[in-house]
mmCIF file of C-alpha atoms in Angstrom:
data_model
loop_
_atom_site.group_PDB
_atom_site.id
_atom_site.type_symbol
_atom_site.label_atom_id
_atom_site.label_comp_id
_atom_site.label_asym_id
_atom_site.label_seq_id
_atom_site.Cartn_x
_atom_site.Cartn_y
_atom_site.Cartn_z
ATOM 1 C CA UNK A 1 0.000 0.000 0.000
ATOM 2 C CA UNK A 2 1.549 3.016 -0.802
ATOM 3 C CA UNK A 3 1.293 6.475 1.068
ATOM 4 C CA UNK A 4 0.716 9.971 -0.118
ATOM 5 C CA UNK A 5 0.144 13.347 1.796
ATOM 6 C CA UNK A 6 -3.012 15.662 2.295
ATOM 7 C CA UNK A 7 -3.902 18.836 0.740
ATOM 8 C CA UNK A 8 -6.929 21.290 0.390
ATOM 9 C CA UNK A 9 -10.250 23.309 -1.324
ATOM 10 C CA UNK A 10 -13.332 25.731 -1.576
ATOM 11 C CA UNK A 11 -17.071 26.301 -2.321
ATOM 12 C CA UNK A 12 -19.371 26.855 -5.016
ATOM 13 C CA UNK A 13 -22.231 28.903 -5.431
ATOM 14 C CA UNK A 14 -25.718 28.536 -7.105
ATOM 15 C CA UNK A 15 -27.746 30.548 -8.477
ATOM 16 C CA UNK A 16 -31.494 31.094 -7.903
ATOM 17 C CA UNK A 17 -33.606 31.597 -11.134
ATOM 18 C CA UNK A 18 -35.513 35.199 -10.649
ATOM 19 C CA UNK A 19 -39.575 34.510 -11.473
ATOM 20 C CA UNK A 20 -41.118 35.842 -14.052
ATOM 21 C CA UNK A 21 -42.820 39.044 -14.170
ATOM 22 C CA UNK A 22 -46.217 39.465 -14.506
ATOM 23 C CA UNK A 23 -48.774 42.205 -15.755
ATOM 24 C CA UNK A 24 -51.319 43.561 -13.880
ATOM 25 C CA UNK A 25 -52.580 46.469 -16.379
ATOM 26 C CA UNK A 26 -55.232 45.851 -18.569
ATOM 27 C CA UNK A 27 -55.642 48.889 -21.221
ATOM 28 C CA UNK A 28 -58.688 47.044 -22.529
ATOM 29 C CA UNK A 29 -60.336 47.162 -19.150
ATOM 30 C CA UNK A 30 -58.711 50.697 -18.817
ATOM 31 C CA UNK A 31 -60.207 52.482 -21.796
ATOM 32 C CA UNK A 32 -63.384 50.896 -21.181
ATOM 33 C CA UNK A 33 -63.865 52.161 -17.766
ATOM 34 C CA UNK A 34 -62.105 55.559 -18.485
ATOM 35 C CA UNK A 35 -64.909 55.633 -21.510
ATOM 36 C CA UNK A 36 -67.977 55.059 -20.322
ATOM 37 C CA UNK A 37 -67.698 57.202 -16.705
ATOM 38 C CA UNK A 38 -66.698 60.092 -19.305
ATOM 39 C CA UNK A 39 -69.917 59.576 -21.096
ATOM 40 C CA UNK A 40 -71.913 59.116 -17.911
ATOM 41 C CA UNK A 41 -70.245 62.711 -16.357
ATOM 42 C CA UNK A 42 -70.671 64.426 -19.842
ATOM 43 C CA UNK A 43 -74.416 63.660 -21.230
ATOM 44 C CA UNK A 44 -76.514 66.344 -18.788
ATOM 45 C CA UNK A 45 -74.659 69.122 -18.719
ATOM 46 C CA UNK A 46 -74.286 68.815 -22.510
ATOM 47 C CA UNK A 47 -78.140 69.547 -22.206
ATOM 48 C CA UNK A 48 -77.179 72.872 -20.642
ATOM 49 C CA UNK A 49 -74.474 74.059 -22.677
ATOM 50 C CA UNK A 50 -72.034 72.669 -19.438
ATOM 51 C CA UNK A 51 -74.178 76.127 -17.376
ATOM 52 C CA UNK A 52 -73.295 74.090 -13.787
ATOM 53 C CA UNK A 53 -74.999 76.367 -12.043
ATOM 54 C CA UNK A 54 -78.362 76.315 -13.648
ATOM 55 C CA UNK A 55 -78.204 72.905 -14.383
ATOM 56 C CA UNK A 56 -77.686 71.992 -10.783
ATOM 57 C CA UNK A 57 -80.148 74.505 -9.082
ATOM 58 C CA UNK A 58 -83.010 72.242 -11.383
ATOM 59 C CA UNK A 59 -81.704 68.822 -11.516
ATOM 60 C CA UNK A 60 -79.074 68.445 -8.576
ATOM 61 C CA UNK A 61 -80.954 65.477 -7.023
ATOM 62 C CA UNK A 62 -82.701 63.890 -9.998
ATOM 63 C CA UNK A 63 -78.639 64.133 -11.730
ATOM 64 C CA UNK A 64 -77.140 62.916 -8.866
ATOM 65 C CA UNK A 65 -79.797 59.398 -8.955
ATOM 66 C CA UNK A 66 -78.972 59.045 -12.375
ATOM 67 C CA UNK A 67 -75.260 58.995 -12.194
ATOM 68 C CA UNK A 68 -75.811 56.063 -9.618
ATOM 69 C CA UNK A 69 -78.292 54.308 -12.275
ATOM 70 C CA UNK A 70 -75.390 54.653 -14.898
ATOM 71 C CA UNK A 71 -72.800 53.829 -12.695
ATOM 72 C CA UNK A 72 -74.723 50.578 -11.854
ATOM 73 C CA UNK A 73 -75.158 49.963 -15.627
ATOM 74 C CA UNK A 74 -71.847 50.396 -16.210
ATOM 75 C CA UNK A 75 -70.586 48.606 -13.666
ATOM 76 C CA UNK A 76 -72.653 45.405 -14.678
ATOM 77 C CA UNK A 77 -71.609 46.317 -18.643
ATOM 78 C CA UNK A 78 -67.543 45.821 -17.751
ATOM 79 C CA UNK A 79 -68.879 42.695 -15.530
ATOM 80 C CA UNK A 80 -70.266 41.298 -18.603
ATOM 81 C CA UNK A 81 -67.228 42.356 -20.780
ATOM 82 C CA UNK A 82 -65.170 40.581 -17.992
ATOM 83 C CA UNK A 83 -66.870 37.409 -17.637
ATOM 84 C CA UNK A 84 -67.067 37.105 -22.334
ATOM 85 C CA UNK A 85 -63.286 37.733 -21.850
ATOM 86 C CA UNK A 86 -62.361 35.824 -19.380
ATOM 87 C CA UNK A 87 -65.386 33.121 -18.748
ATOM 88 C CA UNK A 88 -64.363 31.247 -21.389
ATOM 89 C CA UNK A 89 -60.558 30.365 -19.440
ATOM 90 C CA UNK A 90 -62.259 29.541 -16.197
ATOM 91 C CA UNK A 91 -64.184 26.989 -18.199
ATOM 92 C CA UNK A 92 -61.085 25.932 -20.038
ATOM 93 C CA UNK A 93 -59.223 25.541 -16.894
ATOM 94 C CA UNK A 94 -62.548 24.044 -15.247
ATOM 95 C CA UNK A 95 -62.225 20.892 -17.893
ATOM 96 C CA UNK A 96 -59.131 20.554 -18.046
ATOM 97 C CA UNK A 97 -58.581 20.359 -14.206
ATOM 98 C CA UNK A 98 -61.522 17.896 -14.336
ATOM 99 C CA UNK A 99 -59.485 15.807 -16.755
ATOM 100 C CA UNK A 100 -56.449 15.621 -14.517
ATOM 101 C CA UNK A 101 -58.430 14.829 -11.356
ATOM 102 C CA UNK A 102 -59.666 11.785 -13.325
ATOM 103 C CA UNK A 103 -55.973 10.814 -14.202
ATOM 104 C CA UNK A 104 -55.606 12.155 -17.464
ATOM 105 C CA UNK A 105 -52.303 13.748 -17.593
ATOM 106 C CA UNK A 106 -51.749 14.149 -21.340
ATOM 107 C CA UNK A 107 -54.335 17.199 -21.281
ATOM 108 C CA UNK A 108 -52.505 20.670 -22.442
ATOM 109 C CA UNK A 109 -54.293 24.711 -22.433
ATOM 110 C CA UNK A 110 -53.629 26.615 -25.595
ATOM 111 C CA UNK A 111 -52.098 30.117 -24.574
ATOM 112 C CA UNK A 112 -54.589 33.074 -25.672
ATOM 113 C CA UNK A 113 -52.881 34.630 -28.732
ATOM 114 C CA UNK A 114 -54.853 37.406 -27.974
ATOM 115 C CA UNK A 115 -53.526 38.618 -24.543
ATOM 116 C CA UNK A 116 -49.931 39.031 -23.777
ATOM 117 C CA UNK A 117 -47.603 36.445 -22.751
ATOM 118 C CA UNK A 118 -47.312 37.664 -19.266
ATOM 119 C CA UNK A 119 -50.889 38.210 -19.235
ATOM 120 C CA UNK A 120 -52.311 36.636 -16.026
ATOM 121 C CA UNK A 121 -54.422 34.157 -18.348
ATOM 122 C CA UNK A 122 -51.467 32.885 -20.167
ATOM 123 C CA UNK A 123 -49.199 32.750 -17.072
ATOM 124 C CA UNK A 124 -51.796 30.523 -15.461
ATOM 125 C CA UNK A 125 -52.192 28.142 -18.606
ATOM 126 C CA UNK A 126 -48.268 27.764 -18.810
ATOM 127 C CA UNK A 127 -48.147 26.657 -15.208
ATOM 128 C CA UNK A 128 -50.877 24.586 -15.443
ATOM 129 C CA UNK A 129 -49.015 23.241 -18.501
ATOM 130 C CA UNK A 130 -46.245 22.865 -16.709
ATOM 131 C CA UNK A 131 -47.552 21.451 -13.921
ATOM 132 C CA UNK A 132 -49.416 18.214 -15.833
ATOM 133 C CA UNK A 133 -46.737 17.450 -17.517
ATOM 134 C CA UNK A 134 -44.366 17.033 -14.039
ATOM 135 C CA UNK A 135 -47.082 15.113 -12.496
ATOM 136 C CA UNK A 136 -47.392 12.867 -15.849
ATOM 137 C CA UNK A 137 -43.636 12.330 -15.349
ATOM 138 C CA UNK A 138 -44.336 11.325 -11.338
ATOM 139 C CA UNK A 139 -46.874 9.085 -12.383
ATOM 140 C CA UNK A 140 -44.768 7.481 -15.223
ATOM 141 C CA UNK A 141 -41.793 6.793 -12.876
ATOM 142 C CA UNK A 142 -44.127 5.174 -9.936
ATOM 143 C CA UNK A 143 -45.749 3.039 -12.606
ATOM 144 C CA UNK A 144 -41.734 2.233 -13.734
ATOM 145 C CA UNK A 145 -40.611 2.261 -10.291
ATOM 146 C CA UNK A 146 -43.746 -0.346 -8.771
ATOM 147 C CA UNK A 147 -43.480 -2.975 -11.456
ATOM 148 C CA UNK A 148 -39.751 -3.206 -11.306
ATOM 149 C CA UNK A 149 -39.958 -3.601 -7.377
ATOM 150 C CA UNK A 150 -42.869 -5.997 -7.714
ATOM 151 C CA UNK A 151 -40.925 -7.757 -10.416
ATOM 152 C CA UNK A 152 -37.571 -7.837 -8.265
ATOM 153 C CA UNK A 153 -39.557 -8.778 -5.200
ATOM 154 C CA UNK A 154 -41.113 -11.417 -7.002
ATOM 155 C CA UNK A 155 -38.391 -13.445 -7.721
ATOM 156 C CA UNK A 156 -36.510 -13.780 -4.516
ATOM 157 C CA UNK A 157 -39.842 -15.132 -3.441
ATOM 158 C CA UNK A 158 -40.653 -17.250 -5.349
ATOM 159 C CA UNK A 159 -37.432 -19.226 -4.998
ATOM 160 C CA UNK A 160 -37.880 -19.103 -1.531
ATOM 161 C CA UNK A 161 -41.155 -20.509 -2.122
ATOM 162 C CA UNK A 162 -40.022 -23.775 -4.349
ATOM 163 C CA UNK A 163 -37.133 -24.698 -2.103
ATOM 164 C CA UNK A 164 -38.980 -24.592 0.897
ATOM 165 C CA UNK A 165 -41.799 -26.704 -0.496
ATOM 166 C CA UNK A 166 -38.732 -29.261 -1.707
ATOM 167 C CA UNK A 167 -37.663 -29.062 1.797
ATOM 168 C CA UNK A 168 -41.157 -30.618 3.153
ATOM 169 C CA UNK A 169 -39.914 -33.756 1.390
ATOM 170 C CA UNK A 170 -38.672 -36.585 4.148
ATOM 171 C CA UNK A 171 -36.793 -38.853 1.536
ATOM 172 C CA UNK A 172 -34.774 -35.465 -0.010
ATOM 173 C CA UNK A 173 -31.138 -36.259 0.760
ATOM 174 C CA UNK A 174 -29.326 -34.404 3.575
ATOM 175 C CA UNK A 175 -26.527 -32.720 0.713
ATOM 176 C CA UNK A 176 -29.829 -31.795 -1.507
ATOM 177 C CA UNK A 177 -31.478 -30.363 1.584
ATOM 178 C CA UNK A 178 -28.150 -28.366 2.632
ATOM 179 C CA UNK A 179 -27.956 -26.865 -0.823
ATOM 180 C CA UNK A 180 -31.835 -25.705 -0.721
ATOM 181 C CA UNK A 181 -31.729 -24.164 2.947
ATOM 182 C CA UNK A 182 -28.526 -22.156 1.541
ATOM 183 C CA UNK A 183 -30.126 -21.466 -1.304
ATOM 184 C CA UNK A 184 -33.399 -19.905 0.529
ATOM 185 C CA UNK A 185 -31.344 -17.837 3.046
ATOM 186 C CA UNK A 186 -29.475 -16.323 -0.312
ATOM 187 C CA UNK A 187 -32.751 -15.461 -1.768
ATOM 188 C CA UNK A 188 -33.890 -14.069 1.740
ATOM 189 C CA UNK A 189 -30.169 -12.081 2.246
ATOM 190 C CA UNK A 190 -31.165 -10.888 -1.287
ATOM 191 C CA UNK A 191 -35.054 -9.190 -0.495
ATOM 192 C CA UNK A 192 -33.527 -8.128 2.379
ATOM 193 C CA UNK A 193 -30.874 -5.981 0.447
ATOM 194 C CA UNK A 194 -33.731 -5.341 -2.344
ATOM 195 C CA UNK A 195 -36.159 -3.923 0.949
ATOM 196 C CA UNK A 196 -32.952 -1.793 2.419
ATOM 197 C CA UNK A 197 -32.288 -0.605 -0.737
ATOM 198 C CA UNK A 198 -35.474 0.592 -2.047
ATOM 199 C CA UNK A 199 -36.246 2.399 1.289
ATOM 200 C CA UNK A 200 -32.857 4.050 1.621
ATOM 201 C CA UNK A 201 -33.270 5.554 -1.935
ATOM 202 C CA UNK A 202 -36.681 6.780 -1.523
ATOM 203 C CA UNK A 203 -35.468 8.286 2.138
ATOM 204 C CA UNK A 204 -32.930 10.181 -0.074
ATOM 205 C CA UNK A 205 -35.249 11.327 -2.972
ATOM 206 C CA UNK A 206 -37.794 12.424 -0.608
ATOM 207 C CA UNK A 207 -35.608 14.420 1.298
ATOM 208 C CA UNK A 208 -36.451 12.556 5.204
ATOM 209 C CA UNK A 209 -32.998 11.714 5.895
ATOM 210 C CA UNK A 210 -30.763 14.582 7.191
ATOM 211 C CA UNK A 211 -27.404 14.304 6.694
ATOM 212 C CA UNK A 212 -25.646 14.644 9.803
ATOM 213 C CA UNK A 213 -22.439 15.689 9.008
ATOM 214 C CA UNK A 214 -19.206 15.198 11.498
ATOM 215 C CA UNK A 215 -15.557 14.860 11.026
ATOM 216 C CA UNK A 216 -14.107 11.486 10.194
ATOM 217 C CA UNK A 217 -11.101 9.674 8.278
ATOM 218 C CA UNK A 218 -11.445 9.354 5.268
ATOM 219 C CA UNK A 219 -8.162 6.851 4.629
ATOM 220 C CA UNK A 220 -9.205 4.859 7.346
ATOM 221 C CA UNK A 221 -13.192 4.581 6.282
ATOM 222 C CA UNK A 222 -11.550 3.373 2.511
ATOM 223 C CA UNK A 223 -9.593 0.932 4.563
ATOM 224 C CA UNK A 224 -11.936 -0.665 6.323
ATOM 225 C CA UNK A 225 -14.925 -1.563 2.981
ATOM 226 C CA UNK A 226 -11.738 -2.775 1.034
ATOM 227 C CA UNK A 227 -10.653 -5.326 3.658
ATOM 228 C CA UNK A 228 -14.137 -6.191 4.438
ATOM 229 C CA UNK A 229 -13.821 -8.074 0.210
ATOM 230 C CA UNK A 230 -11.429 -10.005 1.304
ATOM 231 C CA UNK A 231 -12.550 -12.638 0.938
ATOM 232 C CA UNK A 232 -13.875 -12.122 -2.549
ATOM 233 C CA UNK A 233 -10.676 -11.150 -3.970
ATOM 234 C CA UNK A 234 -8.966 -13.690 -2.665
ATOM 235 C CA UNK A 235 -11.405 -16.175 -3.823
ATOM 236 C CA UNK A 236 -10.890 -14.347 -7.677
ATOM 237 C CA UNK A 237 -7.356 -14.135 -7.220
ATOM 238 C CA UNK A 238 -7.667 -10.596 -8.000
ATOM 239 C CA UNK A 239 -4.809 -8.137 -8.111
ATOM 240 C CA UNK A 240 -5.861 -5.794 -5.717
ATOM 241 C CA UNK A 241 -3.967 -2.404 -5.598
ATOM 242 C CA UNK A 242 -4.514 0.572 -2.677
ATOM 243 C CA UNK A 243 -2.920 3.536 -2.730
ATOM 244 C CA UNK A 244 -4.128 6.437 -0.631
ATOM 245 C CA UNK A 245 -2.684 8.868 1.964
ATOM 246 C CA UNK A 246 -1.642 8.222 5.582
ATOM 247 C CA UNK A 247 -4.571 10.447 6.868
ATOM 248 C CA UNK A 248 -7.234 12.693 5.161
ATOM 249 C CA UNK A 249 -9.822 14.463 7.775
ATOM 250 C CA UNK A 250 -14.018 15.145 5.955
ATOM 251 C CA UNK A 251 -16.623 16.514 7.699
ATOM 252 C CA UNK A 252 -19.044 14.400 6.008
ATOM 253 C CA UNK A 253 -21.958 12.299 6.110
ATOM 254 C CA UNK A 254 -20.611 8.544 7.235
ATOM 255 C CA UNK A 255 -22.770 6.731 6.472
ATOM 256 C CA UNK A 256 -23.638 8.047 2.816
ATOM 257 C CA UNK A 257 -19.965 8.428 1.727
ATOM 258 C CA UNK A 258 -19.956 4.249 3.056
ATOM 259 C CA UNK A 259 -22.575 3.664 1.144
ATOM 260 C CA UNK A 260 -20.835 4.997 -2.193
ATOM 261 C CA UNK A 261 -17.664 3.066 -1.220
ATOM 262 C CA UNK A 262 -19.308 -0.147 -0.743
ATOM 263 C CA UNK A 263 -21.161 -0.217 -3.984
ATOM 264 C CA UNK A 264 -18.415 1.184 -6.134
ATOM 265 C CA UNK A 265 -16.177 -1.315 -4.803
ATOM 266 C CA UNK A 266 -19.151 -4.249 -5.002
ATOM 267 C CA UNK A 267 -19.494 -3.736 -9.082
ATOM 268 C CA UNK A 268 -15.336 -3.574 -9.348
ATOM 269 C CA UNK A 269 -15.000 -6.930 -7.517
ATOM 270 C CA UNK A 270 -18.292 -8.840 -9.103
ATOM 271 C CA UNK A 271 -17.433 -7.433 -12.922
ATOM 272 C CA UNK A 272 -13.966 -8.173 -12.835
ATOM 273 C CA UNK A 273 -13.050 -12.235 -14.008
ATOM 274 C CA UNK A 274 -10.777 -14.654 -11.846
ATOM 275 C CA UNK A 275 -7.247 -13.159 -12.158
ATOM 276 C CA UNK A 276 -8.312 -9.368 -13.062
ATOM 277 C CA UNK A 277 -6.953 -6.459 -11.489
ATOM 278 C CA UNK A 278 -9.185 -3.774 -8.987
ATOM 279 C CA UNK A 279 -7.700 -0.344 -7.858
ATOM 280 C CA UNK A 280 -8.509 1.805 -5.179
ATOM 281 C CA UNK A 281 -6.865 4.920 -5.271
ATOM 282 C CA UNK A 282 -6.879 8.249 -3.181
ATOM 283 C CA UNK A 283 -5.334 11.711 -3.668
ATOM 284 C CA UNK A 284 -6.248 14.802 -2.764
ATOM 285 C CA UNK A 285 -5.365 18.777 -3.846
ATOM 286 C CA UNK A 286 -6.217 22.437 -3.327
ATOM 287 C CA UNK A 287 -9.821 21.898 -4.201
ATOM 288 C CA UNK A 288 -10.444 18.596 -4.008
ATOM 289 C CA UNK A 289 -10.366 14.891 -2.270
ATOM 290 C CA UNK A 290 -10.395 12.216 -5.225
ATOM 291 C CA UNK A 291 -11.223 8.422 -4.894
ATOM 292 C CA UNK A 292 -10.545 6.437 -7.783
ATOM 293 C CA UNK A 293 -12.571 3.100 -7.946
ATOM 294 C CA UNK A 294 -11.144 0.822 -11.282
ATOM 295 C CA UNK A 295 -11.575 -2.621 -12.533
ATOM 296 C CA UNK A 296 -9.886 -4.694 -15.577
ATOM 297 C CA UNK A 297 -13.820 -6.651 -16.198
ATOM 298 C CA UNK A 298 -16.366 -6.673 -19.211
ATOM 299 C CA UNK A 299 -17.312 -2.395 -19.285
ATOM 300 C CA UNK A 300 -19.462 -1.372 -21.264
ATOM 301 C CA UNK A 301 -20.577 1.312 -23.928
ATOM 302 C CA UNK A 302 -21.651 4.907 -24.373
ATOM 303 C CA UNK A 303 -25.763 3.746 -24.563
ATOM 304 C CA UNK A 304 -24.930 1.720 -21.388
ATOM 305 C CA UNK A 305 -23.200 4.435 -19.741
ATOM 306 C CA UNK A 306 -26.453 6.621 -20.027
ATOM 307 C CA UNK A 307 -28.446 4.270 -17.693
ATOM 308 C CA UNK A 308 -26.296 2.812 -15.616
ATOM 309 C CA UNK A 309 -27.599 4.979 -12.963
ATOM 310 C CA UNK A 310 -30.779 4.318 -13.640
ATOM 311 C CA UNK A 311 -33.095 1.939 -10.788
ATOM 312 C CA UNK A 312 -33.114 -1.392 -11.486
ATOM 313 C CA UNK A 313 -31.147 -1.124 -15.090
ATOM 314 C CA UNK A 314 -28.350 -4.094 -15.113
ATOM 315 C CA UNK A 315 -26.104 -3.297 -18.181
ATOM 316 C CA UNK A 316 -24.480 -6.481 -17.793
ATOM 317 C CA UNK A 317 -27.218 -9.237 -17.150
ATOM 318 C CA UNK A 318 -24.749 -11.850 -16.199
ATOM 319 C CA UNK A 319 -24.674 -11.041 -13.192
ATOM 320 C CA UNK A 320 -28.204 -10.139 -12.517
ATOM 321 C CA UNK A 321 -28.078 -12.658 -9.829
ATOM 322 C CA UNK A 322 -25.314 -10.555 -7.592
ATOM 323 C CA UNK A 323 -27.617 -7.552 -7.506
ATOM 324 C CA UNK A 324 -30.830 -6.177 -7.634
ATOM 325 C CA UNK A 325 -29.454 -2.573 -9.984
ATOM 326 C CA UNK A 326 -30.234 0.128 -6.924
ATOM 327 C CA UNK A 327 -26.675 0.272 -6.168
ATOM 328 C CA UNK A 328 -25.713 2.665 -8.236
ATOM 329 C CA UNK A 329 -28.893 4.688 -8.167
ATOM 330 C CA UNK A 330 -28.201 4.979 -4.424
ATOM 331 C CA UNK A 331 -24.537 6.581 -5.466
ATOM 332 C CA UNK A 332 -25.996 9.364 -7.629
ATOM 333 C CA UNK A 333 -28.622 10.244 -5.233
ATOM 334 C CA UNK A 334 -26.359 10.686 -2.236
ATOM 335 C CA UNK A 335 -23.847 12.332 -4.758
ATOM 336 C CA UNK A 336 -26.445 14.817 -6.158
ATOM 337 C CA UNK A 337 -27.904 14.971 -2.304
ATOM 338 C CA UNK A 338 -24.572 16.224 -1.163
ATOM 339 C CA UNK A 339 -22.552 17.558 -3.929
ATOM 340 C CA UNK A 340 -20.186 15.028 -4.995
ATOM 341 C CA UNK A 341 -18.883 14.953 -8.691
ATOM 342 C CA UNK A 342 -19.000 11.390 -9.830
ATOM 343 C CA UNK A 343 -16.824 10.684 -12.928
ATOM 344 C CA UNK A 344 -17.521 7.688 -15.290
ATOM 345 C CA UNK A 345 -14.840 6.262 -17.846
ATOM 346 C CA UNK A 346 -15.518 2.632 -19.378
ATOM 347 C CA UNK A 347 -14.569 0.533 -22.758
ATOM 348 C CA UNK A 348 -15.920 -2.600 -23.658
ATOM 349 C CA UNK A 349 -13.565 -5.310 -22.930
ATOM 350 C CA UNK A 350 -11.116 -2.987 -20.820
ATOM 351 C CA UNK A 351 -13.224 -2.054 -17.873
ATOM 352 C CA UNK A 352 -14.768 0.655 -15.667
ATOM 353 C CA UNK A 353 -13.777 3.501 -14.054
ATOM 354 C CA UNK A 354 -15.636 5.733 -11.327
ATOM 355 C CA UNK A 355 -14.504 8.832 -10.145
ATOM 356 C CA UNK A 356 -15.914 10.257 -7.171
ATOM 357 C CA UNK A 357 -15.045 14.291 -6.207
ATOM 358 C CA UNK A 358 -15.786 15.758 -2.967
ATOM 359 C CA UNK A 359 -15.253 19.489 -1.902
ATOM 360 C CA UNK A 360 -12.696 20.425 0.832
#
């Protein structure tokens, strides 16, 4: 094991997208109200030549009832404009809403060409745009996300299922029956994982864990999830190769960061053949500490690369068996959840390479 020195880094910022602004004047409704309280002030003293005084000293009282008449007809005239403007989008937004409520999500509000963009109308119909189409995208990934679990669940159980109904046989020989009851706690160890797995990642996508941060070794937390695949590099003769430095201090999450180190270093061991070679290698500079996770197996290619982290997807189905494909899910989440850059270089038939960055 070789041994390198410590060094250190900074922060970045993000940016907060400003909303949109929105109009609140109407010069339709403007004019029309400017308008017709002109007419309503100007019609009797046009009668008079605009003489005030005489024109008040006759018909003060019986003016001053039929301004309020007008201004009651008026007011129910820009009503009606209102509701022929703007009736018609309540109703449009009435159906549609309907629609969704009933599970349609494919159901989409034409803008008003006649009203500006940043009209209040058109505002509301791009939201509510918007705002189908994310829950159409929800609704697609839970359909995704409940058939692969059910599908995943399903098979774990029903091994379990066949091997204990073998086991009810009294003349099964003792080897046989050895070879089923290891076979059923596998498939158990395995739903287990699958359960664990599953409600981790939708802890971290739904935001109820809290990562508790505190100061750790780094060097030594490495140390400790390589040596605890001993045993499977030892069994695959693999040419395993650590280099790190003596001590590197994070104040991180633990348990997420073990989480990442344990699945990285899972795929390396279970993709690379009898014989292969595995690296695990630390460094660390101004800006940056940099774990290095590589293996000599199968790889894969640039359409592979694009789902790897996606749940459930197994690129190489080979070794389906070994996992249940949240492993690496998990990784991205807790790297997005906590701002880890995670590098990925493959080839087919030269194997894999993950690079994981974390801030100083």
């Amino acid at each position: 094991m070789k041994i390198l020195k410590s060094r250190k880094a900074n922060k970045k910022t993000v940016q907060v997208p400003l909303l949109e602004e929105v109009s609140f004047f109407s010069i339709r409704g403007y004019i029309v109200a400017v308008l017709t309280a002109l007419v309503i002030a100007l019609i009797p003293p046009l009668m008079f030549e605009f003489n005030i005084e005489t024109f008040f000293s006759r018909f003060g009282i019986p003016f001053i009832l039929y301004y309020i008449l007008m201004a009651i007809l008026s007011y129910r005239l820009i009503l009606y404009i209102i509701k022929i403007n703007y009736s018609k989008h309540l109703r449009k937004i009435s159906e549609a809403t309907r629609k969704v409520a009933k599970g349609d999500f494919s159901v989409k509000i034409d803008l008003d060409e006649g009203l500006k963009d940043n009209s209040y109308i058109n505002i509301m119909f791009r939201d509510f745009n918007t705002m189908v189409a994310e829950l159409n995208s929800i609704e697609s990934l839970k359909d995704d996300f409940i058939s692969n679990v059910s599908h995943e669940i399903k098979t774990p159980l029903a091994v379990i299922n066949n091997y204990t109904t073998a086991l009810k046989d009294k003349n099964l020989p003792e080897k046989m029956r050895e070879e089923y009851i290891e076979t059923v706690i596998e498939s158990t160890e395995k739903l287990s994982d699958l359960v664990t797995n599953i409600l981790r990642l939708s802890k971290i996508e739904n935001r109820k864990i809290l990562p508790e941060k505190s100061e750790f070794d780094l060097c030594r937390q490495l140390s400790e999830c390589a040596l605890s695949f001993e045993e499977v590099w030892e069994e695959k003769n693999i040419d395993f190769f650590v280099e790190m430095e003596d001590r590197v201090i994070v104040n991180e999450n633990f348990a997420f960061l073990d989480v990442i180190w344990h699945n990285l270093l899972s795929n390396a061991f279970k993709f690379t053949e009898n014989g292969g070679k595995v690296s695990l290698i630390q460094t660390s500079d101004d800006e940056f500490i940099e774990v290095r996770v590589k293996d000599s197996g199968c790889g894969f290619d640039e359409e592979t690369k694009k789902q790897i982290f996606d749940k459930f997807y197994q690129g190489d189905t080979s070794h389906a068996e070994e996992g249940n494909g949240l492993g690496l899910a998990l990784v991205q989440k807790i790297a997005e959840r906590n701002g880890y850059e995670i590098i990925v270089q493959s080839e087919v038939g030269k194997g894999t390479e993950f690079i994981v960055k974390i801030k100083k």
